[in-house]
PDB file of C-alpha atoms and ligand atoms in Angstrom:
ATOM      1  CA  UNK A 296       0.116   0.036  -0.087  1.00 45.00           C
ATOM      2  CA  UNK A 297       2.864   2.387   0.775  1.00 50.00           C
ATOM      3  CA  UNK A 298       4.114   2.484  -2.930  1.00 54.00           C
ATOM      4  CA  UNK A 299       4.406   6.156  -3.549  1.00 62.00           C
ATOM      5  CA  UNK A 300       3.141   7.497  -6.859  1.00 68.00           C
ATOM      6  CA  UNK A 301       6.286   9.311  -8.520  1.00 70.00           C
ATOM      7  CA  UNK A 302       9.065   8.175  -5.954  1.00 78.00           C
ATOM      8  CA  UNK A 303      11.554   6.210  -7.802  1.00 76.00           C
ATOM      9  CA  UNK A 304      15.346   5.782  -7.723  1.00 77.00           C
ATOM     10  CA  UNK A 305      16.124   9.198  -9.449  1.00 84.00           C
ATOM     11  CA  UNK A 306      15.159  12.197  -7.300  1.00 88.00           C
ATOM     12  CA  UNK A 307      16.602  14.518  -9.706  1.00 91.00           C
ATOM     13  CA  UNK A 308      14.095  16.781 -11.654  1.00 89.00           C
ATOM     14  CA  UNK A 309      14.230  16.404 -15.661  1.00 85.00           C
ATOM     15  CA  UNK A 310      12.243  18.380 -17.964  1.00 82.00           C
ATOM     16  CA  UNK A 311       9.434  16.317 -19.514  1.00 79.00           C
ATOM     17  CA  UNK A 312      10.490  14.163 -22.642  1.00 78.00           C
ATOM     18  CA  UNK A 313       7.586  13.155 -24.420  1.00 78.00           C
ATOM     19  CA  UNK A 314       7.116   9.494 -25.076  1.00 73.00           C
ATOM     20  CA  UNK A 315       7.731   9.021 -28.996  1.00 75.00           C
ATOM     21  CA  UNK A 316       5.863  12.270 -29.765  1.00 77.00           C
ATOM     22  CA  UNK A 317       7.407  15.636 -31.042  1.00 82.00           C
ATOM     23  CA  UNK A 318       7.064  18.496 -28.661  1.00 83.00           C
ATOM     24  CA  UNK A 319       6.792  20.880 -31.561  1.00 85.00           C
ATOM     25  CA  UNK A 320       3.413  19.968 -33.084  1.00 86.00           C
ATOM     26  CA  UNK A 321       2.614  21.123 -36.783  1.00 85.00           C
ATOM     27  CA  UNK A 322      -0.312  23.433 -36.756  1.00 93.00           C
ATOM     28  CA  UNK A 323      -1.684  21.921 -40.272  1.00 94.00           C
ATOM     29  CA  UNK A 324      -2.111  18.844 -37.815  1.00 90.00           C
ATOM     30  CA  UNK A 325      -3.623  20.919 -35.030  1.00 90.00           C
ATOM     31  CA  UNK A 326      -6.979  18.811 -34.959  1.00 92.00           C
ATOM     32  CA  UNK A 327      -5.021  15.530 -34.840  1.00 90.00           C
ATOM     33  CA  UNK A 328      -2.795  16.377 -31.798  1.00 85.00           C
ATOM     34  CA  UNK A 329      -3.227  13.782 -29.026  1.00 82.00           C
ATOM     35  CA  UNK A 330      -4.464  14.891 -25.677  1.00 78.00           C
ATOM     36  CA  UNK A 331      -2.412  12.450 -23.701  1.00 75.00           C
ATOM     37  CA  UNK A 332       1.127  13.406 -23.768  1.00 71.00           C
ATOM     38  CA  UNK A 333       2.649   9.986 -23.193  1.00 67.00           C
ATOM     39  CA  UNK A 334       4.255  10.722 -19.769  1.00 66.00           C
ATOM     40  CA  UNK A 335       3.313  10.951 -16.074  1.00 69.00           C
ATOM     41  CA  UNK A 336       2.400  14.346 -14.990  1.00 71.00           C
ATOM     42  CA  UNK A 337       3.283  13.712 -11.362  1.00 71.00           C
ATOM     43  CA  UNK A 338       7.048  13.354 -11.900  1.00 75.00           C
ATOM     44  CA  UNK A 339       7.354  16.599 -13.824  1.00 80.00           C
ATOM     45  CA  UNK A 340       6.103  18.822 -10.842  1.00 90.00           C
ATOM     46  CA  UNK A 341       9.099  20.873  -9.778  1.00 94.00           C
ATOM     47  CA  UNK A 342       9.976  24.043  -7.829  1.00 97.00           C
ATOM     48  CA  UNK A 343      12.895  25.759  -9.049  1.00 96.00           C
ATOM     49  CA  UNK A 344      14.320  22.974 -10.637  1.00 95.00           C
ATOM     50  CA  UNK A 345      13.609  20.494  -7.604  1.00 96.00           C
ATOM     51  CA  UNK A 346      11.103  17.692  -8.014  1.00 94.00           C
ATOM     52  CA  UNK A 347       8.103  18.203  -5.853  1.00 94.00           C
ATOM     53  CA  UNK A 348       5.524  15.511  -5.139  1.00 93.00           C
ATOM     54  CA  UNK A 349       2.601  17.656  -4.807  1.00 95.00           C
ATOM     55  CA  UNK A 350      -0.043  18.165  -7.653  1.00 93.00           C
ATOM     56  CA  UNK A 351      -1.165  21.789  -8.676  1.00 93.00           C
ATOM     57  CA  UNK A 352      -4.562  21.381  -6.554  1.00 96.00           C
ATOM     58  CA  UNK A 353      -2.510  20.539  -3.589  1.00 97.00           C
ATOM     59  CA  UNK A 354      -0.043  23.318  -3.930  1.00 97.00           C
ATOM     60  CA  UNK A 355      -3.006  25.623  -4.272  1.00 98.00           C
ATOM     61  CA  UNK A 356      -4.585  24.350  -1.086  1.00 98.00           C
ATOM     62  CA  UNK A 357      -1.382  24.652   1.027  1.00 98.00           C
ATOM     63  CA  UNK A 358      -0.908  28.266  -0.385  1.00 98.00           C
ATOM     64  CA  UNK A 359      -4.300  28.985   1.048  1.00 98.00           C
ATOM     65  CA  UNK A 360      -3.478  27.101   4.275  1.00 98.00           C
ATOM     66  CA  UNK A 361      -0.426  28.791   4.922  1.00 98.00           C
ATOM     67  CA  UNK A 362      -1.898  32.318   4.214  1.00 98.00           C
ATOM     68  CA  UNK A 363      -4.776  31.502   6.667  1.00 98.00           C
ATOM     69  CA  UNK A 364      -2.499  29.701   9.443  1.00 98.00           C
ATOM     70  CA  UNK A 365       0.535  31.845   8.935  1.00 98.00           C
ATOM     71  CA  UNK A 366       2.581  28.699  10.401  1.00 98.00           C
ATOM     72  CA  UNK A 367       5.807  29.518  12.497  1.00 98.00           C
ATOM     73  CA  UNK A 368       6.935  25.914  12.008  1.00 98.00           C
ATOM     74  CA  UNK A 369       6.164  23.435   8.923  1.00 98.00           C
ATOM     75  CA  UNK A 370       7.334  19.862   9.842  1.00 98.00           C
ATOM     76  CA  UNK A 371       7.125  17.407   6.726  1.00 98.00           C
ATOM     77  CA  UNK A 372       7.755  13.755   7.353  1.00 98.00           C
ATOM     78  CA  UNK A 373       9.198  12.525   4.005  1.00 97.00           C
ATOM     79  CA  UNK A 374      11.665  14.483   2.295  1.00 97.00           C
ATOM     80  CA  UNK A 375      12.670  12.711  -0.925  1.00 95.00           C
ATOM     81  CA  UNK A 376      14.204  15.334  -3.314  1.00 96.00           C
ATOM     82  CA  UNK A 377      13.459  18.197  -0.788  1.00 97.00           C
ATOM     83  CA  UNK A 378      11.578  20.543  -3.422  1.00 97.00           C
ATOM     84  CA  UNK A 379       8.453  20.730  -1.158  1.00 98.00           C
ATOM     85  CA  UNK A 380      10.618  21.956   1.589  1.00 98.00           C
ATOM     86  CA  UNK A 381      12.166  24.716  -0.470  1.00 98.00           C
ATOM     87  CA  UNK A 382       8.626  25.589  -1.693  1.00 98.00           C
ATOM     88  CA  UNK A 383       7.194  25.826   1.918  1.00 98.00           C
ATOM     89  CA  UNK A 384      10.372  27.997   2.878  1.00 98.00           C
ATOM     90  CA  UNK A 385       9.988  30.146  -0.258  1.00 98.00           C
ATOM     91  CA  UNK A 386       6.317  30.469   0.135  1.00 98.00           C
ATOM     92  CA  UNK A 387       6.124  31.516   3.809  1.00 98.00           C
ATOM     93  CA  UNK A 388       8.958  33.949   3.211  1.00 98.00           C
ATOM     94  CA  UNK A 389       6.942  35.677   0.256  1.00 98.00           C
ATOM     95  CA  UNK A 390       4.004  35.749   2.733  1.00 98.00           C
ATOM     96  CA  UNK A 391       6.146  37.462   5.173  1.00 98.00           C
ATOM     97  CA  UNK A 392       5.912  34.651   7.661  1.00 98.00           C
ATOM     98  CA  UNK A 393       8.823  33.823  10.064  1.00 98.00           C
ATOM     99  CA  UNK A 394       8.736  30.156   9.561  1.00 98.00           C
ATOM    100  CA  UNK A 395      10.918  27.300  10.203  1.00 98.00           C
ATOM    101  CA  UNK A 396      10.597  24.271   7.814  1.00 98.00           C
ATOM    102  CA  UNK A 397      11.632  21.050   9.182  1.00 98.00           C
ATOM    103  CA  UNK A 398      11.960  17.716   7.046  1.00 98.00           C
ATOM    104  CA  UNK A 399      12.482  14.210   8.444  1.00 98.00           C
ATOM    105  CA  UNK A 400      13.480  11.283   6.358  1.00 97.00           C
ATOM    106  CA  UNK A 401      15.350   8.142   6.863  1.00 96.00           C
ATOM    107  CA  UNK A 402      17.117   8.453   3.782  1.00 95.00           C
ATOM    108  CA  UNK A 403      18.538  12.054   3.026  1.00 97.00           C
ATOM    109  CA  UNK A 404      20.895  10.916   0.571  1.00 96.00           C
ATOM    110  CA  UNK A 405      18.409  11.662  -2.208  1.00 96.00           C
ATOM    111  CA  UNK A 406      17.791  15.318  -1.204  1.00 97.00           C
ATOM    112  CA  UNK A 407      18.823  17.757  -3.908  1.00 97.00           C
ATOM    113  CA  UNK A 408      18.570  20.925  -1.934  1.00 98.00           C
ATOM    114  CA  UNK A 409      21.777  22.928  -2.824  1.00 97.00           C
ATOM    115  CA  UNK A 410      23.733  24.045   0.313  1.00 96.00           C
ATOM    116  CA  UNK A 411      23.134  27.676  -0.513  1.00 96.00           C
ATOM    117  CA  UNK A 412      19.402  26.895  -0.380  1.00 96.00           C
ATOM    118  CA  UNK A 413      19.169  25.550   3.085  1.00 97.00           C
ATOM    119  CA  UNK A 414      18.544  28.635   5.139  1.00 97.00           C
ATOM    120  CA  UNK A 415      15.263  28.302   7.028  1.00 98.00           C
ATOM    121  CA  UNK A 416      15.230  24.746   6.437  1.00 98.00           C
ATOM    122  CA  UNK A 417      16.271  21.899   9.126  1.00 98.00           C
ATOM    123  CA  UNK A 418      16.718  18.329   8.082  1.00 98.00           C
ATOM    124  CA  UNK A 419      16.841  15.361  10.429  1.00 96.00           C
ATOM    125  CA  UNK A 420      17.998  11.754   9.166  1.00 96.00           C
ATOM    126  CA  UNK A 421      15.730   9.720  11.102  1.00 94.00           C
ATOM    127  CA  UNK A 422      13.136   6.924  11.075  1.00 95.00           C
ATOM    128  CA  UNK A 423       9.417   7.907  11.733  1.00 93.00           C
ATOM    129  CA  UNK A 424       9.024   4.465  13.328  1.00 91.00           C
ATOM    130  CA  UNK A 425      10.879   5.766  16.448  1.00 94.00           C
ATOM    131  CA  UNK A 426       8.722   8.212  18.382  1.00 96.00           C
ATOM    132  CA  UNK A 427      12.057   9.862  20.040  1.00 95.00           C
ATOM    133  CA  UNK A 428      12.696  11.338  16.528  1.00 93.00           C
ATOM    134  CA  UNK A 429       9.895  13.972  17.358  1.00 95.00           C
ATOM    135  CA  UNK A 430      11.280  14.950  20.833  1.00 94.00           C
ATOM    136  CA  UNK A 431      13.281  18.005  19.371  1.00 94.00           C
ATOM    137  CA  UNK A 432      10.050  19.231  17.799  1.00 96.00           C
ATOM    138  CA  UNK A 433       8.597  20.181  21.282  1.00 96.00           C
ATOM    139  CA  UNK A 434      10.701  23.455  21.073  1.00 94.00           C
ATOM    140  CA  UNK A 435       9.000  24.247  17.736  1.00 97.00           C
ATOM    141  CA  UNK A 436       7.140  27.607  17.422  1.00 98.00           C
ATOM    142  CA  UNK A 437       3.323  27.697  16.737  1.00 98.00           C
ATOM    143  CA  UNK A 438       1.100  27.770  14.770  1.00 98.00           C
ATOM    144  CA  UNK A 439       2.410  24.631  13.411  1.00 98.00           C
ATOM    145  CA  UNK A 440       1.561  22.570  10.507  1.00 98.00           C
ATOM    146  CA  UNK A 441       2.733  18.870  10.539  1.00 98.00           C
ATOM    147  CA  UNK A 442       2.489  17.047   7.269  1.00 98.00           C
ATOM    148  CA  UNK A 443       2.943  13.095   7.128  1.00 98.00           C
ATOM    149  CA  UNK A 444       4.348  12.151   3.719  1.00 97.00           C
ATOM    150  CA  UNK A 445       6.312   9.437   4.759  1.00 96.00           C
ATOM    151  CA  UNK A 446       3.505   7.106   5.775  1.00 95.00           C
ATOM    152  CA  UNK A 447       5.079   5.075   8.395  1.00 93.00           C
ATOM    153  CA  UNK A 448       3.637   4.929  11.985  1.00 95.00           C
ATOM    154  CA  UNK A 449       1.212   7.612  11.164  1.00 97.00           C
ATOM    155  CA  UNK A 450      -1.398   7.147  13.713  1.00 97.00           C
ATOM    156  CA  UNK A 451       1.219   6.646  16.656  1.00 97.00           C
ATOM    157  CA  UNK A 452       2.905   9.885  15.335  1.00 97.00           C
ATOM    158  CA  UNK A 453      -0.433  11.510  15.208  1.00 98.00           C
ATOM    159  CA  UNK A 454      -1.160  10.353  18.969  1.00 97.00           C
ATOM    160  CA  UNK A 455       2.373  11.715  20.026  1.00 97.00           C
ATOM    161  CA  UNK A 456       1.719  15.007  18.090  1.00 97.00           C
ATOM    162  CA  UNK A 457      -1.670  15.503  19.941  1.00 97.00           C
ATOM    163  CA  UNK A 458      -0.232  14.523  23.374  1.00 96.00           C
ATOM    164  CA  UNK A 459       3.038  16.403  23.275  1.00 97.00           C
ATOM    165  CA  UNK A 460       3.187  18.946  20.407  1.00 97.00           C
ATOM    166  CA  UNK A 461      -0.065  20.455  18.768  1.00 97.00           C
ATOM    167  CA  UNK A 462      -1.832  23.465  19.935  1.00 97.00           C
ATOM    168  CA  UNK A 463      -5.312  24.693  19.339  1.00 97.00           C
ATOM    169  CA  UNK A 464      -5.255  25.690  15.653  1.00 97.00           C
ATOM    170  CA  UNK A 465      -2.386  23.577  14.620  1.00 98.00           C
ATOM    171  CA  UNK A 466      -2.696  21.048  11.870  1.00 98.00           C
ATOM    172  CA  UNK A 467      -1.920  17.393  11.483  1.00 98.00           C
ATOM    173  CA  UNK A 468      -2.041  16.399   7.613  1.00 98.00           C
ATOM    174  CA  UNK A 469      -2.026  12.968   6.195  1.00 98.00           C
ATOM    175  CA  UNK A 470      -1.241  13.070   2.404  1.00 97.00           C
ATOM    176  CA  UNK A 471      -2.125  10.562  -0.006  1.00 95.00           C
ATOM    177  CA  UNK A 472      -2.910   7.472   2.024  1.00 95.00           C
ATOM    178  CA  UNK A 473      -6.457   7.975   3.344  1.00 96.00           C
ATOM    179  CA  UNK A 474      -8.226   6.827   0.206  1.00 94.00           C
ATOM    180  CA  UNK A 475      -6.133   3.695   0.081  1.00 93.00           C
ATOM    181  CA  UNK A 476      -6.803   2.941   3.669  1.00 95.00           C
ATOM    182  CA  UNK A 477     -10.273   3.799   3.134  1.00 95.00           C
ATOM    183  CA  UNK A 478     -10.648   1.332   0.289  1.00 94.00           C
ATOM    184  CA  UNK A 479      -8.561  -1.569   2.016  1.00 94.00           C
ATOM    185  CA  UNK A 480      -9.251  -1.276   5.740  1.00 95.00           C
ATOM    186  CA  UNK A 481     -12.460   1.188   6.103  1.00 96.00           C
ATOM    187  CA  UNK A 482     -13.467  -0.106   9.488  1.00 97.00           C
ATOM    188  CA  UNK A 483     -10.047   0.217  11.011  1.00 96.00           C
ATOM    189  CA  UNK A 484      -9.396   3.698   9.377  1.00 96.00           C
ATOM    190  CA  UNK A 485     -12.668   5.080  10.884  1.00 96.00           C
ATOM    191  CA  UNK A 486     -11.837   3.485  14.294  1.00 97.00           C
ATOM    192  CA  UNK A 487      -8.533   4.988  14.421  1.00 97.00           C
ATOM    193  CA  UNK A 488      -9.746   8.498  13.464  1.00 97.00           C
ATOM    194  CA  UNK A 489     -12.800   8.352  15.867  1.00 97.00           C
ATOM    195  CA  UNK A 490     -10.110   7.860  18.577  1.00 97.00           C
ATOM    196  CA  UNK A 491      -9.121  11.456  18.188  1.00 97.00           C
ATOM    197  CA  UNK A 492     -12.671  12.962  18.179  1.00 96.00           C
ATOM    198  CA  UNK A 493     -12.166  15.012  21.175  1.00 95.00           C
ATOM    199  CA  UNK A 494      -8.847  16.686  20.114  1.00 96.00           C
ATOM    200  CA  UNK A 495      -8.871  16.748  16.322  1.00 97.00           C
ATOM    201  CA  UNK A 496     -11.415  18.052  13.817  1.00 97.00           C
ATOM    202  CA  UNK A 497     -11.401  17.562   9.935  1.00 97.00           C
ATOM    203  CA  UNK A 498     -11.007  20.856   8.061  1.00 97.00           C
ATOM    204  CA  UNK A 499     -13.718  20.545   5.357  1.00 97.00           C
ATOM    205  CA  UNK A 500     -12.206  23.160   3.144  1.00 97.00           C
ATOM    206  CA  UNK A 501      -8.690  21.496   2.857  1.00 97.00           C
ATOM    207  CA  UNK A 502      -9.882  17.955   3.277  1.00 97.00           C
ATOM    208  CA  UNK A 503     -11.760  18.544  -0.134  1.00 96.00           C
ATOM    209  CA  UNK A 504      -9.396  20.431  -1.888  1.00 97.00           C
ATOM    210  CA  UNK A 505      -7.347  17.834  -3.680  1.00 95.00           C
ATOM    211  CA  UNK A 506      -7.017  14.153  -4.176  1.00 94.00           C
ATOM    212  CA  UNK A 507      -3.648  14.071  -2.259  1.00 96.00           C
ATOM    213  CA  UNK A 508      -5.390  15.731   0.807  1.00 97.00           C
ATOM    214  CA  UNK A 509      -8.690  13.832   0.399  1.00 96.00           C
ATOM    215  CA  UNK A 510     -10.168  13.643   3.883  1.00 96.00           C
ATOM    216  CA  UNK A 511      -6.725  13.954   5.615  1.00 97.00           C
ATOM    217  CA  UNK A 512      -6.503  17.363   6.917  1.00 98.00           C
ATOM    218  CA  UNK A 513      -7.010  17.573  10.634  1.00 98.00           C
ATOM    219  CA  UNK A 514      -7.073  20.609  13.030  1.00 98.00           C
ATOM    220  CA  UNK A 515      -6.296  20.576  16.651  1.00 98.00           C
ATOM    221  CA  UNK A 516      -9.542  21.612  18.400  1.00 95.00           C
ATOM    222  CA  UNK A 517      -8.443  21.930  21.940  1.00 75.00           C
ATOM    223  CA  UNK A 518      -5.144  23.193  23.757  1.00 63.00           C
ATOM    224  CA  UNK A 519      -2.938  20.458  24.999  1.00 50.00           C
ATOM    225  CA  UNK A 520      -2.756  20.094  28.708  1.00 53.00           C
TER     226      UNK A 520
HETATM  227  C1  SAM B 839       6.389  10.728  -0.911  1.00 97.35           C
HETATM  228  S1  SAM B 839       8.190  10.773  -0.543  1.00 97.35           S
HETATM  229  C2  SAM B 839       8.124  12.417   0.119  1.00 97.35           C
HETATM  230  C3  SAM B 839       7.854  13.413  -0.958  1.00 97.35           C
HETATM  231  C4  SAM B 839       7.934  15.017  -0.694  1.00 97.35           C
HETATM  232  N1  SAM B 839       7.344  15.307   0.838  1.00 97.35           N
HETATM  233  C5  SAM B 839       7.375  15.868  -1.437  1.00 97.35           C
HETATM  234  O1  SAM B 839       6.099  16.302  -1.326  1.00 97.35           O
HETATM  235  O2  SAM B 839       8.038  16.149  -2.644  1.00 97.35           O
HETATM  236  C6  SAM B 839       8.291   9.594   0.961  1.00 97.35           C
HETATM  237  C7  SAM B 839       9.469   9.884   1.584  1.00 97.35           C
HETATM  238  O3  SAM B 839       9.259   9.158   2.663  1.00 97.35           O
HETATM  239  C8  SAM B 839      10.554   8.553   3.394  1.00 97.35           C
HETATM  240  N2  SAM B 839      10.138   7.505   4.193  1.00 97.35           N
HETATM  241  C9  SAM B 839       9.409   6.367   4.076  1.00 97.35           C
HETATM  242  N3  SAM B 839       9.338   5.706   5.263  1.00 97.35           N
HETATM  243  C10 SAM B 839       9.950   6.351   6.309  1.00 97.35           C
HETATM  244  C11 SAM B 839      10.413   6.079   7.632  1.00 97.35           C
HETATM  245  N4  SAM B 839       9.944   5.150   8.140  1.00 97.35           N
HETATM  246  N5  SAM B 839      10.863   7.169   8.419  1.00 97.35           N
HETATM  247  C12 SAM B 839      11.383   8.277   7.529  1.00 97.35           C
HETATM  248  N6  SAM B 839      11.224   8.584   6.469  1.00 97.35           N
HETATM  249  C13 SAM B 839      10.293   7.572   5.448  1.00 97.35           C
HETATM  250  C14 SAM B 839      11.091   8.097   2.027  1.00 97.35           C
HETATM  251  O4  SAM B 839      12.401   7.747   2.217  1.00 97.35           O
HETATM  252  C15 SAM B 839      10.692   9.037   1.031  1.00 97.35           C
HETATM  253  O5  SAM B 839      11.824   9.928   0.710  1.00 97.35           O
END
């Protein structure tokens, strides 16, 4: 179930190469031009030359969420090529938000962020299976947006975040996986989510904004004790 769309051995962004089709299409054959370009869209999403595994609808939703929440910290589990971290950093800076972006991945060897582009970004090489990985986050500033894009130990991390990290108005977002979990284990998923009913609510605006965010955007509804 945890096979990620668009994640392969090569994290480097390459401009699209059409599969056996010319990029320059003759206008006297305009009506015959195929609509299917013969390559996967997802692999070509990029930010300033770094691959980013967030599709345009998801990018638009995050833009709106960042503007609304004005987070002082964005935590993303799952770095891969690092494009999304640079994008979060750049976008919050453009919005005038003083925000630290934290990326956690068990394999940072695929991260493509150039050294000169790392300001405002903190990287931890660690496994999400170990909850002690998250202890340093207790110092993080709020509002805080926590994104699970690694999909390992998700509900234990969510419980840890609710118990030790999230304050009222902070977000916990599960990208990509909710539709799969709902297809293959709907009862278990509903049961896991119901366990958070007193402390999290689903934000219906962002949880309906894109397939990647589908029913996976949760807001801390009460302050931690
Ligand atoms: C979908 S990619 C992240 C994409 C990135 N967030 C983006 O939007 O461009 C998933 C990443 O999760 C990492 N990952 C998978 N399991 C993990 C685990 N148990 N602990 C830490 N990282 C993990 C993988 O190494 C991979 O780089």
